[in-house]
Tab-separated table of N, CA, C and O in Angstrom:
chain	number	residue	atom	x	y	z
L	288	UNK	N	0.839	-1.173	0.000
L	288	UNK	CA	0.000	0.000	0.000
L	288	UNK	C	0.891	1.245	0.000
L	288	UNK	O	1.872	1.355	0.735
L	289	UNK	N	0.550	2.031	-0.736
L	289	UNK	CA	1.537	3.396	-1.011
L	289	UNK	C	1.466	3.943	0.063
L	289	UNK	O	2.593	4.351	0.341
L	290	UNK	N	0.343	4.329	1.289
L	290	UNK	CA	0.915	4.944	2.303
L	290	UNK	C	1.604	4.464	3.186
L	290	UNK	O	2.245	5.217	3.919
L	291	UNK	N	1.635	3.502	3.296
L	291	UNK	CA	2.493	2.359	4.136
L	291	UNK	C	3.907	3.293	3.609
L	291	UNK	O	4.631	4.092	4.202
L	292	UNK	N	3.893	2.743	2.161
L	292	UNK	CA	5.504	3.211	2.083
L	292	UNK	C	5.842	4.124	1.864
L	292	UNK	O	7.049	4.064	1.628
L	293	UNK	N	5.318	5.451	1.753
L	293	UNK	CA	5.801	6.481	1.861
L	293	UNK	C	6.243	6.928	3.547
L	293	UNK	O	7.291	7.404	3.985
L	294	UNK	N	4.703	6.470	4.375
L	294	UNK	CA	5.165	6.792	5.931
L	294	UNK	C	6.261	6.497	5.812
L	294	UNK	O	7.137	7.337	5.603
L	295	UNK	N	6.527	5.014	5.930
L	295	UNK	CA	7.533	3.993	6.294
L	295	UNK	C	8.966	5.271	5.856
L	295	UNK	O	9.582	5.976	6.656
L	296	UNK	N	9.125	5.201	4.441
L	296	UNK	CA	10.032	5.999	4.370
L	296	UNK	C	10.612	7.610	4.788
L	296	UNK	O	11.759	8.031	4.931
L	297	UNK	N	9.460	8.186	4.891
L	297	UNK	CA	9.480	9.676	5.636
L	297	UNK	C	10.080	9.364	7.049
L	297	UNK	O	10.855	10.206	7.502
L	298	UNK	N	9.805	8.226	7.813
L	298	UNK	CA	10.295	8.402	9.178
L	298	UNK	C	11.269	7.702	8.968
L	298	UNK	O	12.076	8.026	9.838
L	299	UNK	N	11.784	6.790	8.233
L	299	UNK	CA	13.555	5.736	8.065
L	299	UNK	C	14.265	7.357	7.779
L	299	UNK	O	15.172	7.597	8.576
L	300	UNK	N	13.991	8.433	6.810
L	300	UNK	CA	14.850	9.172	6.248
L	300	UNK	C	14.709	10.584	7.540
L	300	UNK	O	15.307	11.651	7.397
L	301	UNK	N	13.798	10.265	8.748
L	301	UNK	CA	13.800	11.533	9.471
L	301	UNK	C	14.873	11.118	10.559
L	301	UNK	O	15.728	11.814	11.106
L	302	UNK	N	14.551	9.682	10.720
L	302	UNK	CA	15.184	9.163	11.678
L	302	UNK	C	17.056	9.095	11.589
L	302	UNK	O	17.905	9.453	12.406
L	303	UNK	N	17.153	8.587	10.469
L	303	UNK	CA	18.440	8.875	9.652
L	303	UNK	C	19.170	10.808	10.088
L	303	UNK	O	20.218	11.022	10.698
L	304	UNK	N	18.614	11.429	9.770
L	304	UNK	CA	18.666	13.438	9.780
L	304	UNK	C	18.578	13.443	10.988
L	304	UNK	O	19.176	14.448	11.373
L	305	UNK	N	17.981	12.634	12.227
L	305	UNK	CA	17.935	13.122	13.361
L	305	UNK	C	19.260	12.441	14.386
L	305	UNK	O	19.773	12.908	15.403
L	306	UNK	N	19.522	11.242	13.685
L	306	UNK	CA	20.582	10.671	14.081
L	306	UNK	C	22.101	11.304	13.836
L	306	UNK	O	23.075	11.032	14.537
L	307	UNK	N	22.101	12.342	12.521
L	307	UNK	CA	23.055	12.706	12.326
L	307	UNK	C	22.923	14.091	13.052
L	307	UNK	O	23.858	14.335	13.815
L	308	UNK	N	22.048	14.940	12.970
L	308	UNK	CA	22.212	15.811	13.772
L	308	UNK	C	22.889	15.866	15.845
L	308	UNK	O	23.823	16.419	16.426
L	309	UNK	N	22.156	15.281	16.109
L	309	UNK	CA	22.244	14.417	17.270
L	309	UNK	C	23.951	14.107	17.547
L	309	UNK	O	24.533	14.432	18.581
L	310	UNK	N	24.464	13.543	16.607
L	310	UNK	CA	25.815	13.173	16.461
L	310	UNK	C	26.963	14.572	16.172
L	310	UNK	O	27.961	14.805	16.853
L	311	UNK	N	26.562	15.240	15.177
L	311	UNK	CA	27.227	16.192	14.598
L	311	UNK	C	27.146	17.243	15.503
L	311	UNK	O	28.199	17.876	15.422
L	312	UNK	N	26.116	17.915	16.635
L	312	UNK	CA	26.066	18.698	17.264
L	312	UNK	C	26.370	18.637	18.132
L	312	UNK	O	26.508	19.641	18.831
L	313	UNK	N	26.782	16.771	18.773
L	313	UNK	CA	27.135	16.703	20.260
L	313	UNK	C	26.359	16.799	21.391
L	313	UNK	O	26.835	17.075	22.491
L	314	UNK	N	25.138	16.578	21.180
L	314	UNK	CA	23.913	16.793	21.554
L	314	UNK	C	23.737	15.420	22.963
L	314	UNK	O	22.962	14.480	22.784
L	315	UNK	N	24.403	15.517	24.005
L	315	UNK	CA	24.388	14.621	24.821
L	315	UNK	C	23.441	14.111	25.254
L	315	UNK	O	23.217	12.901	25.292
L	316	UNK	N	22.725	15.032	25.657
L	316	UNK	CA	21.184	15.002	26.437
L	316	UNK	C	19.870	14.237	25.393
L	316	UNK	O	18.731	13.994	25.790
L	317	UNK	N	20.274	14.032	24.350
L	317	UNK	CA	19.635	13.777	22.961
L	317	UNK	C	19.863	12.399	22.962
L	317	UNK	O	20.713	11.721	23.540
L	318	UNK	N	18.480	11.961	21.824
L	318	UNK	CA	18.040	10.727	21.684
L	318	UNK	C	16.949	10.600	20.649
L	318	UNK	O	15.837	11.123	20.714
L	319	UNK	N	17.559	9.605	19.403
L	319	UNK	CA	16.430	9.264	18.648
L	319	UNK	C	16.147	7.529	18.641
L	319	UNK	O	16.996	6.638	18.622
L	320	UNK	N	14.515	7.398	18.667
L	320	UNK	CA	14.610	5.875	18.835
L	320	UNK	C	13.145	6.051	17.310
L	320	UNK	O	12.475	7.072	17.157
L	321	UNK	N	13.019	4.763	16.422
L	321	UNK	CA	11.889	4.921	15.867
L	321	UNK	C	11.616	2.953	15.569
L	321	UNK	O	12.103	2.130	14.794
L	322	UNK	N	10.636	2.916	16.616
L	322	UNK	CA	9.949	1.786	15.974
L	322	UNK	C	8.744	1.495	16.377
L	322	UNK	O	8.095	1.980	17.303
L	323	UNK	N	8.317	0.159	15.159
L	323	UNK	CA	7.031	-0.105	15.050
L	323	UNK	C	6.394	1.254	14.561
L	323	UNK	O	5.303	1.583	15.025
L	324	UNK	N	6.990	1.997	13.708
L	324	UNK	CA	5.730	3.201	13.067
L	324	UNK	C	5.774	4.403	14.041
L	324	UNK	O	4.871	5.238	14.006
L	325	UNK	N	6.989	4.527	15.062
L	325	UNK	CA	6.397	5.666	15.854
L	325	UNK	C	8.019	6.122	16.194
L	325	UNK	O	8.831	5.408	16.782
L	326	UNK	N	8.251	7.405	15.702
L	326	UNK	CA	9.615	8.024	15.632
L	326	UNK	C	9.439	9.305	17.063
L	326	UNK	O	8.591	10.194	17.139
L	327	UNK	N	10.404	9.025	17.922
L	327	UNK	CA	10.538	9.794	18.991
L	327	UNK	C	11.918	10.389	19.403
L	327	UNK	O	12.864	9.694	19.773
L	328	UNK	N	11.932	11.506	19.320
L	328	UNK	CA	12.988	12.242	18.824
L	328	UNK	C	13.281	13.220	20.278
L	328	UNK	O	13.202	14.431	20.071
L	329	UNK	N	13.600	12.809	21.671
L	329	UNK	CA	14.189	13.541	22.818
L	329	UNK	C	15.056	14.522	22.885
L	329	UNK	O	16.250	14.224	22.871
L	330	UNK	N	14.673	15.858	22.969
L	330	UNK	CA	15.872	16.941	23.163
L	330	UNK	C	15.889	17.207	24.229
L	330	UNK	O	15.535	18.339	24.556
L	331	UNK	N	16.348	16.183	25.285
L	331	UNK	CA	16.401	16.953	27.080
L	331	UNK	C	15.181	18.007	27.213
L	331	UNK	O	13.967	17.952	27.015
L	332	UNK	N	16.088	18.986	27.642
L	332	UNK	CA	15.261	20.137	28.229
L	332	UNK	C	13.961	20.460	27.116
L	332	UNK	O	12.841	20.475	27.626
L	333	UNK	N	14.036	20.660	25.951
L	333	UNK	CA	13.680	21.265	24.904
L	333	UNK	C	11.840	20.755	24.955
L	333	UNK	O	10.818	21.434	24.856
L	334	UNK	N	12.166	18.564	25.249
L	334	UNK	CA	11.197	18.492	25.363
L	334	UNK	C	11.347	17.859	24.194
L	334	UNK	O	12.265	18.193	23.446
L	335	UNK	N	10.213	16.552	23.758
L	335	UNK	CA	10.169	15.127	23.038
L	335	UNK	C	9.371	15.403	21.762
L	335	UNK	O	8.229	15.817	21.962
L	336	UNK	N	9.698	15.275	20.670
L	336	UNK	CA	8.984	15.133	19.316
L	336	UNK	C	8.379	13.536	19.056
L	336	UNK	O	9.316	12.739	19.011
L	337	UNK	N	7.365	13.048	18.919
L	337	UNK	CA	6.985	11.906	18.720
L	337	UNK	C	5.810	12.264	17.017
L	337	UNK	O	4.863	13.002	16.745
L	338	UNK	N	6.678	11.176	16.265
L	338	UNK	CA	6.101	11.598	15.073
L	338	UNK	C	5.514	9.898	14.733
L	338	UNK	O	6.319	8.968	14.695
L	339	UNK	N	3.940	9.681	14.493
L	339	UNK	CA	3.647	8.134	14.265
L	339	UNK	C	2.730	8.262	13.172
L	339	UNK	O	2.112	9.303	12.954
L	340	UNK	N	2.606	6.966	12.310
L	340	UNK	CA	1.566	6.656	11.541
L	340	UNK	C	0.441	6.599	12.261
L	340	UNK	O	0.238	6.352	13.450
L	341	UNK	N	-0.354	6.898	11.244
L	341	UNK	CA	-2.152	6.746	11.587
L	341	UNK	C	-2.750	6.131	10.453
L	341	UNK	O	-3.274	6.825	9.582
L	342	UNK	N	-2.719	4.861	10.383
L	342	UNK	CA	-2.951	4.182	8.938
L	342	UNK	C	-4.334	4.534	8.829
L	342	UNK	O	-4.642	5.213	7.850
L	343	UNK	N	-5.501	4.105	9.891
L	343	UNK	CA	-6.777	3.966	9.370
L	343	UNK	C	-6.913	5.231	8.487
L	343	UNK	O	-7.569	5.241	7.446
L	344	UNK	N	-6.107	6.509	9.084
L	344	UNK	CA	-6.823	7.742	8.371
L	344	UNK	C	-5.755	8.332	7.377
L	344	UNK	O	-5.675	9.496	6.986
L	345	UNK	N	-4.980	7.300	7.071
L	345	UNK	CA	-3.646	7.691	6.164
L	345	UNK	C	-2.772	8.881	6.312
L	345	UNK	O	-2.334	9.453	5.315
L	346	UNK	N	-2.471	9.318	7.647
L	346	UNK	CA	-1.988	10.606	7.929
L	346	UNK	C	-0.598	9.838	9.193
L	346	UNK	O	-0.482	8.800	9.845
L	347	UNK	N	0.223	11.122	8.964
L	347	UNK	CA	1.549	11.276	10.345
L	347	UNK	C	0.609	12.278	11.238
L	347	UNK	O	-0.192	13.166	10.946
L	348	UNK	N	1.127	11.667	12.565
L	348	UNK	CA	0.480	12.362	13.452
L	348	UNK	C	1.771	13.427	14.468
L	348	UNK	O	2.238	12.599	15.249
L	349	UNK	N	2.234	14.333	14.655
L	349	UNK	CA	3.163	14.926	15.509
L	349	UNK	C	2.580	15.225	16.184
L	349	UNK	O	1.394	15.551	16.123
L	350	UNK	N	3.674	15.170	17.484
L	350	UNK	CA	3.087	15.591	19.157
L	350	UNK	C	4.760	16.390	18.444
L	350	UNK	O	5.697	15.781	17.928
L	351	UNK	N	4.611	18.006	18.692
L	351	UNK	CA	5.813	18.620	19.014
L	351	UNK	C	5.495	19.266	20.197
L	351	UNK	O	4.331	19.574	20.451
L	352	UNK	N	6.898	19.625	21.334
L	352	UNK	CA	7.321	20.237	21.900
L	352	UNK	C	7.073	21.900	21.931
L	352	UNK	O	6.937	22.556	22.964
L	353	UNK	N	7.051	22.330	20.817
L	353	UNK	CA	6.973	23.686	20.588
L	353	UNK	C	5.674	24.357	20.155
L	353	UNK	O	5.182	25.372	20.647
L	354	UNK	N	4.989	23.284	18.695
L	354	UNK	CA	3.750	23.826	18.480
L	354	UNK	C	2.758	23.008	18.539
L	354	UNK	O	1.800	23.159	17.781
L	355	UNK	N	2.805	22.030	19.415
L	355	UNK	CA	1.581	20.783	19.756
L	355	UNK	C	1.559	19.525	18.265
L	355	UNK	O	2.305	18.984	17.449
L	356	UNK	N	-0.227	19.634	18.806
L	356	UNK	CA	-0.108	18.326	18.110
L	356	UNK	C	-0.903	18.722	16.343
L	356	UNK	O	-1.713	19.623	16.124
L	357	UNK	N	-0.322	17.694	15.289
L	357	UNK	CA	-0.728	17.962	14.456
L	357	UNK	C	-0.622	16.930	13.226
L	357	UNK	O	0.291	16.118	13.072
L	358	UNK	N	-1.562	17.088	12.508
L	358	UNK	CA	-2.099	16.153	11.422
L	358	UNK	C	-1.529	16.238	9.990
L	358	UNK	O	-1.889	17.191	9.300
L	359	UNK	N	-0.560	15.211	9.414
L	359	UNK	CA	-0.458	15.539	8.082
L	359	UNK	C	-1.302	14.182	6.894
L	359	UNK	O	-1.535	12.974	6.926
L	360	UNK	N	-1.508	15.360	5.950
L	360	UNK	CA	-2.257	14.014	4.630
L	360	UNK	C	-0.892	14.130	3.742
L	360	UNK	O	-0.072	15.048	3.761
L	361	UNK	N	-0.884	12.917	2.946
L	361	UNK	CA	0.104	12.879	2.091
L	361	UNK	C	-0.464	13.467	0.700
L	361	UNK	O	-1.449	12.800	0.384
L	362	UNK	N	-0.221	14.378	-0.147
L	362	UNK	CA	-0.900	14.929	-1.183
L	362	UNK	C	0.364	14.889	-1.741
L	362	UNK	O	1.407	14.750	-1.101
L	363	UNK	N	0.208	15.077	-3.588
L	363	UNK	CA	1.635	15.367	-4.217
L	363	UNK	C	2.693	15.165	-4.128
L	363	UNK	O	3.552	15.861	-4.669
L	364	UNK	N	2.989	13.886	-3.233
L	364	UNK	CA	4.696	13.778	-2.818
L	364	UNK	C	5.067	14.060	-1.606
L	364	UNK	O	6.141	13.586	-1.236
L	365	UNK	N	4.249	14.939	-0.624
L	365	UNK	CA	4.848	15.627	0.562
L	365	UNK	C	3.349	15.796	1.589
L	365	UNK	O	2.228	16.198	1.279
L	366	UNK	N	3.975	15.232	3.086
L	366	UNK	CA	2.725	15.814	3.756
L	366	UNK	C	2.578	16.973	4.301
L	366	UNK	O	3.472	17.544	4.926
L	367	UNK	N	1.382	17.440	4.100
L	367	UNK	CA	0.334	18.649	4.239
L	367	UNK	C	-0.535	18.894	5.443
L	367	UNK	O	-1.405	18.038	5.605
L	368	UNK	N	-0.500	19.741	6.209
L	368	UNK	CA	-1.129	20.151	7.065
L	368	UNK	C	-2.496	20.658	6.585
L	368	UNK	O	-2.615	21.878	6.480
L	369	UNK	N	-3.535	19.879	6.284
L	369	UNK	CA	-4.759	20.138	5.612
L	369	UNK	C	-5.608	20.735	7.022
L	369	UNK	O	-6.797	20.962	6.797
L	370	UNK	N	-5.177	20.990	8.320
L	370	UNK	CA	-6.230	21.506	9.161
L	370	UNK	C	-5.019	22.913	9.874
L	370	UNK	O	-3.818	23.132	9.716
L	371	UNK	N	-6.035	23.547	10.608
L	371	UNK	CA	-5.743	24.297	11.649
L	371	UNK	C	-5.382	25.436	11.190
L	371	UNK	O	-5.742	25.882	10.101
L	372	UNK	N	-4.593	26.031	12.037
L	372	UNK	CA	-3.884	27.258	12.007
L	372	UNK	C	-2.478	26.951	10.724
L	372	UNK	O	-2.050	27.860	10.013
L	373	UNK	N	-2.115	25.953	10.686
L	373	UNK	CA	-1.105	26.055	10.222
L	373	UNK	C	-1.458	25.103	8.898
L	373	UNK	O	-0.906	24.080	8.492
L	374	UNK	N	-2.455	25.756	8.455
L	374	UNK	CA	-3.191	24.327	7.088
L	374	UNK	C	-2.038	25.096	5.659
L	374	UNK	O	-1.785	26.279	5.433
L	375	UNK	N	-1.551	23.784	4.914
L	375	UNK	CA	-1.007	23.912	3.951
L	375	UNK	C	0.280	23.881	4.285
L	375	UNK	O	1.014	23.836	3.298
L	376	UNK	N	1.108	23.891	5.841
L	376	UNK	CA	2.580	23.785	5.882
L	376	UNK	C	2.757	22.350	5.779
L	376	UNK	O	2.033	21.504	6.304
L	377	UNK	N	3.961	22.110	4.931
L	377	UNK	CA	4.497	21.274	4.813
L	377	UNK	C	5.422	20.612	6.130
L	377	UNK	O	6.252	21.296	6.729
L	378	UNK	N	5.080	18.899	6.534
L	378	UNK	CA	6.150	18.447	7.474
L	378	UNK	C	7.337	18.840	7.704
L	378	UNK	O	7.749	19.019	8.850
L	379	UNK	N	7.924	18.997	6.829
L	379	UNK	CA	9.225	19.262	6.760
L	379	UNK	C	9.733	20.640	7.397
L	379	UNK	O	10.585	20.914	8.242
L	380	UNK	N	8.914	21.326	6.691
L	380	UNK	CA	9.028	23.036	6.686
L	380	UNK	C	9.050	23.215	8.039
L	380	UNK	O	9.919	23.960	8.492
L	381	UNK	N	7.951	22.470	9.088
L	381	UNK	CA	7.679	22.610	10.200
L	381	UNK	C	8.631	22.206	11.063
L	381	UNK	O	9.063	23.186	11.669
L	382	UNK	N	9.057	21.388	11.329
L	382	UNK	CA	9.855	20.486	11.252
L	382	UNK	C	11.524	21.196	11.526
L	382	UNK	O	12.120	21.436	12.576
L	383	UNK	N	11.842	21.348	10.353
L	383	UNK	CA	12.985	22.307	10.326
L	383	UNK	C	12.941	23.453	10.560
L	383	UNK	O	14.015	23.945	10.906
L	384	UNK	N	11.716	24.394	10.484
L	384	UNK	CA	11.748	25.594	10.994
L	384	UNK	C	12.311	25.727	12.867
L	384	UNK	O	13.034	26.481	13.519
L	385	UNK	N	11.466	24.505	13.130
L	385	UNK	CA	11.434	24.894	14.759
L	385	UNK	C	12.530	24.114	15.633
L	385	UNK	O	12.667	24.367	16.830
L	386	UNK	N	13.396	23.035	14.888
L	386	UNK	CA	14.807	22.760	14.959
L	386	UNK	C	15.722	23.932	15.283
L	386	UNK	O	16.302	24.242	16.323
L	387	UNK	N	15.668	24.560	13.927
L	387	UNK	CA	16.669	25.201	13.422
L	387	UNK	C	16.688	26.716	14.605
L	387	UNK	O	17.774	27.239	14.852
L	388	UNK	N	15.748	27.117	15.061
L	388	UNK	CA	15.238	27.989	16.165
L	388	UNK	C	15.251	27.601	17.581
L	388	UNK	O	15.648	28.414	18.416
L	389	UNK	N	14.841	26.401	17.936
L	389	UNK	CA	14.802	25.702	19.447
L	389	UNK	C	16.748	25.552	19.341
L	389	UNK	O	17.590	26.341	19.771
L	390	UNK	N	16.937	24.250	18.615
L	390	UNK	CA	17.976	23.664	18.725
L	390	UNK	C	19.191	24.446	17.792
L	390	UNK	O	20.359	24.400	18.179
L	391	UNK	N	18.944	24.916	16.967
L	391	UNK	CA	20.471	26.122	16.114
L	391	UNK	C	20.879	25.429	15.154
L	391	UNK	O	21.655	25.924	14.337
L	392	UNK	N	20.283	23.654	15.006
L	392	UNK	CA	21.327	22.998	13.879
L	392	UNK	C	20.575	22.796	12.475
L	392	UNK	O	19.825	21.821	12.512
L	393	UNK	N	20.583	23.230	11.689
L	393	UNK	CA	19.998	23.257	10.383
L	393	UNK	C	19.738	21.577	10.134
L	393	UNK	O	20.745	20.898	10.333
L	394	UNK	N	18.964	21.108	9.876
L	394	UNK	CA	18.319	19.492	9.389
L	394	UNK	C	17.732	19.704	7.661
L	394	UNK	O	17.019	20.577	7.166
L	395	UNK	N	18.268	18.719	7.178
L	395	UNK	CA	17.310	18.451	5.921
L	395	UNK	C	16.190	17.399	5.705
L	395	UNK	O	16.413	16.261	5.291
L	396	UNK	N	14.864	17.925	6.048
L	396	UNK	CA	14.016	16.832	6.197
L	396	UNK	C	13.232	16.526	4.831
L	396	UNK	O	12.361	15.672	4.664
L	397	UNK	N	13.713	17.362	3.967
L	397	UNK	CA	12.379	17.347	2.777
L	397	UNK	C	12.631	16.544	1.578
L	397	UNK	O	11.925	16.818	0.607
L	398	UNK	N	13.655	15.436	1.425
L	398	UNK	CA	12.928	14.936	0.476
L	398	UNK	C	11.166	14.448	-0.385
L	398	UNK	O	10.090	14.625	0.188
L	399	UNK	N	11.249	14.088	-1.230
L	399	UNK	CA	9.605	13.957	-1.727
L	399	UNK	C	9.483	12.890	-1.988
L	399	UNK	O	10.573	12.581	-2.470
L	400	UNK	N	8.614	11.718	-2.010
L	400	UNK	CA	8.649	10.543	-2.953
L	400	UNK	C	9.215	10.572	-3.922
L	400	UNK	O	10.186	9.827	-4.058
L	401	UNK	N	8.891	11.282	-4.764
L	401	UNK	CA	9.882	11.285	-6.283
L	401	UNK	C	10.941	11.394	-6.402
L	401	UNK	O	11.565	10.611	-7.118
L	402	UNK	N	11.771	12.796	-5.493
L	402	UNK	CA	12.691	12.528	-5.858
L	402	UNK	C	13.978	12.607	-5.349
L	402	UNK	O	15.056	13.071	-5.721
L	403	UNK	N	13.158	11.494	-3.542
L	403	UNK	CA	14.235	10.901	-2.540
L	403	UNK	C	14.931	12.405	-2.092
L	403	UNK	O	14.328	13.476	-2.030
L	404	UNK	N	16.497	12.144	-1.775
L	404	UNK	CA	17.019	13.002	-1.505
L	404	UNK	C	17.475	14.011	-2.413
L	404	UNK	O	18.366	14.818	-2.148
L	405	UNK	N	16.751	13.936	-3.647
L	405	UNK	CA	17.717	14.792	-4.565
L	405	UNK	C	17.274	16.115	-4.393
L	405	UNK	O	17.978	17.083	-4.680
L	406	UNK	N	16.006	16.206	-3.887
L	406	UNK	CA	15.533	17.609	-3.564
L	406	UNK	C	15.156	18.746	-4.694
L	406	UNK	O	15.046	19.963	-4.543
L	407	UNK	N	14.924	17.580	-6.410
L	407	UNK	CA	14.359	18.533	-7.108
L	407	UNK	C	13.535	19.755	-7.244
L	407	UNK	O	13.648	20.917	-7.633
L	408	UNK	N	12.303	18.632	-6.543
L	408	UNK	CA	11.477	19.399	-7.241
L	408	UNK	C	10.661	21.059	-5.665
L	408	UNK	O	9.888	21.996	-5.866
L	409	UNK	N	11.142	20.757	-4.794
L	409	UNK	CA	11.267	21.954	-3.300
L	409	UNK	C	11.168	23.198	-3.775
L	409	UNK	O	10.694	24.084	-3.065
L	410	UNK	N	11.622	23.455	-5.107
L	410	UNK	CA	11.720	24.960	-5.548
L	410	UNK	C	9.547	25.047	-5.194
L	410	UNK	O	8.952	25.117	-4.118
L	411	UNK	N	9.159	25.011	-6.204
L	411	UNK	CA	7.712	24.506	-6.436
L	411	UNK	C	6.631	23.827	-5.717
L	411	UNK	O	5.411	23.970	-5.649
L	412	UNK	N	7.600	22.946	-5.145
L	412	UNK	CA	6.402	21.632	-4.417
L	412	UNK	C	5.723	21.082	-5.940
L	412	UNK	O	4.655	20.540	-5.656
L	413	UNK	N	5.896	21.043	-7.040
L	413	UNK	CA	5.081	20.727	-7.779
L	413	UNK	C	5.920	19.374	-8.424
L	413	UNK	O	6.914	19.555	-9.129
L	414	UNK	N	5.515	18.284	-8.171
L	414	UNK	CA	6.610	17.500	-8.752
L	414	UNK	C	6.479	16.386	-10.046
L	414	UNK	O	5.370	15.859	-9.956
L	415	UNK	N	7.053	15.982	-10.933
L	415	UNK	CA	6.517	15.475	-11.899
L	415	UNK	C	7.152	14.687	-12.309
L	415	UNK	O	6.901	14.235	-13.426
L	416	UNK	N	8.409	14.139	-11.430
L	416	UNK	CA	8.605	13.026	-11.722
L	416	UNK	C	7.696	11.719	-11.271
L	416	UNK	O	8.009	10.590	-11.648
């Protein structure tokens, strides 16, 4: 099932970015663990990111630390914040925005289905491979 594997892969490739950050920053107090479908990402003080599948309703679900909890659909390659205050931001965007501000270390979370890490098609969001 395609959402199976896109989740599946959005959290192998977050988990991967969070492991290296974690490492590269020296981040002692830090901890990434992801299984069975549910990626939990510990920054000590900062406070715990837990990012899981929600198959019945085909969505990632985030509990963040900074801006609560929140719902993505997979549309076009990339998931979408189709509710709330923050409808139409992209995982990623979110994601790395509030890293890069809480914690100081720049992360690359946005590959797309299409086109993995190469990071084509980000100019746009419009992707066609």
């Amino acid at each position: 099932m395609r959402y199976h594997r896109e989740a599946d892969h959005t959290l192998d490739v977050m988990f991967e970015e969070f492991e290296r950050m974690i490492e590269e920053a020296d981040m002692l107090d830090a901890d990434v663990e992801l299984s069975q479908g549910v990626l939990t990402l510990k920054l000590g003080a900062l406070g715990t990111y837990v990012i899981n599948k929600q198959a019945p309703n085909r969505q990632l679900w985030v509990s963040s630390p900074v801006s609560g909890p929140m719902r993505y659909d997979f549309a076009r390659g990339f998931w979408v914040n189709m509710r709330g205050g923050d409808e139409g931001r992209f995982l990623h965007e979110v994601l790395q925005d509030e890293l890069i501000a809480n914690v100081g270390f720049e992360v690359d979370l946005s590959p797309c289905s299409h086109c993995s890490k190469d990071n084509a098609c980000l100019n746009t969001y419009d992707c066609t491979r």
